[in-house]
XYZ file of C-alpha atoms in Angstrom:
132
model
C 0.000 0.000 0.000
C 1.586 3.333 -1.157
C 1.382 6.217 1.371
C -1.793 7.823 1.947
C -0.704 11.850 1.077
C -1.895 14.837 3.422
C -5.670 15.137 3.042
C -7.642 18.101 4.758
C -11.296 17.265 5.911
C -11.946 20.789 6.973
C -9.798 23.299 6.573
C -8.462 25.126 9.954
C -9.456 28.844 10.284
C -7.434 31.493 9.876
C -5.110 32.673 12.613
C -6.374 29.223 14.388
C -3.873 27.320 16.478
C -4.534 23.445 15.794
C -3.485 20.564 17.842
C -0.739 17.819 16.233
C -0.395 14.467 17.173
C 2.113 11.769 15.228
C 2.150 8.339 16.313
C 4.565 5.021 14.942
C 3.727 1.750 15.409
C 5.881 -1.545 14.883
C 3.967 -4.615 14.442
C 6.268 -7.536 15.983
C 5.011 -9.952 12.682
C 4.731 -9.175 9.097
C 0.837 -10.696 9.864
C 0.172 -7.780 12.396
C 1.405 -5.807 9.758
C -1.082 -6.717 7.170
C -3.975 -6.939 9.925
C -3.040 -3.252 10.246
C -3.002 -2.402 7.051
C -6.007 -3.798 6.410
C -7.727 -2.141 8.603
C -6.234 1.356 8.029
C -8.414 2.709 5.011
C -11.648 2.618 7.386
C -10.239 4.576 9.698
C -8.685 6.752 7.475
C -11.818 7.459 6.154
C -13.425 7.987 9.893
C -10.562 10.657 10.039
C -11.660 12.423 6.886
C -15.329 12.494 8.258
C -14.539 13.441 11.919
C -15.755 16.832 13.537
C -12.703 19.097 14.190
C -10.173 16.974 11.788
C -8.087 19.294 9.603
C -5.486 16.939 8.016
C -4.505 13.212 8.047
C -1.684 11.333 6.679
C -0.471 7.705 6.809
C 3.185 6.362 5.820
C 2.796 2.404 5.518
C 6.249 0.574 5.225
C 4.947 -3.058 5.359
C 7.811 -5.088 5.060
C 9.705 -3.524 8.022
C 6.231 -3.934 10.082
C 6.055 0.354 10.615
C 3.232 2.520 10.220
C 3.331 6.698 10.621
C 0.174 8.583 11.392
C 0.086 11.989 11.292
C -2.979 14.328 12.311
C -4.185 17.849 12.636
C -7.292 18.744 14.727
C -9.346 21.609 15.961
C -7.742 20.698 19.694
C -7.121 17.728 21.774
C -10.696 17.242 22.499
C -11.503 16.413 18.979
C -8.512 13.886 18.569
C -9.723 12.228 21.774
C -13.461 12.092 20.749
C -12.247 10.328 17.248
C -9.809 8.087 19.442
C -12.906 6.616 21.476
C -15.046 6.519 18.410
C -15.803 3.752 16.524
C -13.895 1.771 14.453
C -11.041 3.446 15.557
C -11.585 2.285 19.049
C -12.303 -1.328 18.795
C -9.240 -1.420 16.366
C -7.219 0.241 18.412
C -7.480 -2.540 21.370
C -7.603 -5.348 18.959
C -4.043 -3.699 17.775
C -2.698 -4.426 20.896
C -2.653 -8.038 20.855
C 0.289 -7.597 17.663
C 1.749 -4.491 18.515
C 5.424 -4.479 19.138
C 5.945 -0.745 20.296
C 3.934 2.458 19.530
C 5.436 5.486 20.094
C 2.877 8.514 20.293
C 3.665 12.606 20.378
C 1.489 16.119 20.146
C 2.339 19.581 19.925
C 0.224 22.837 18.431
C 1.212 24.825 15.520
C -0.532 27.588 13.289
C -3.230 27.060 10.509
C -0.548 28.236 8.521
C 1.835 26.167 8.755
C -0.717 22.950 7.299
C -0.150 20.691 5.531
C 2.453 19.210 7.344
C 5.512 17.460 6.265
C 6.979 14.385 7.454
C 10.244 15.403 8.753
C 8.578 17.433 11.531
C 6.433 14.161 12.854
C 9.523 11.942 12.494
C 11.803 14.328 14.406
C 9.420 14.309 17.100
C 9.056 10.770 17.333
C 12.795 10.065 17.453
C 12.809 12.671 20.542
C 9.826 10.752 22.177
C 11.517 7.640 22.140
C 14.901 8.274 22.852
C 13.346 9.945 26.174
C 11.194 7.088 27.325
């Protein structure tokens, strides 16, 4: 599965501040892998239809069992209402059971400065882990 490229559900407004969050996960088998990736266009798609989502991106790199997200939202309440929404929740706990490690980080940046790259998100990540 190739990448799934920045997508904005609803743009931010002007001047708004909007709430980041990046997360990597590392399935510990190549089948974990694919029961991700199977299950990543639906919520994809919940992303895209969620109230307060302004962007979405996913990086899939099968083989070495790693996935990317990377999100925008109106603030951390909206991220947290799609987190305990379904499918994302039930997938999220049936995730568990093959996850290897999942590494999660947020921060807040200007409307302006969507869409946002990967270097940022990876960065961050890399910082997150190396302090746990």
């Amino acid at each position: 599965m190739p990448d799934i490229p920045w997508s904005t559900p609803t743009p931010a407004a002007p001047g708004a501040e909007v709430h980041v969050m990046a997360s990597r996960f590392e399935t510990a088998t190549l089948t974990g892998a694919v029961r991700f990736l199977l299950k990543s266009p639906g919520i994809i798609r919940q992303m895209r239809k969620a109230p307060g989502a302004h962007g979405v991106a996913l990086r899939a790199r099968v083989l070495s069992r790693t996935f990317l997200t990377l999100s925008a939202w109106e603030d951390r309440d909206a991220l947290y209402r799609f987190a305990r929404s379904e499918p994302h929740r039930s997938s999220a706990r049936a995730a568990a059971a093959y996850m290897k490690e999942s590494v999660f980080t947020q921060w807040t940046v200007p409307a302006t400065e969507l869409p946002l790259g990967w270097d940022e998100a990876e960065r961050r990540l890399a910082d997150q882990q190396a302090d746990r």
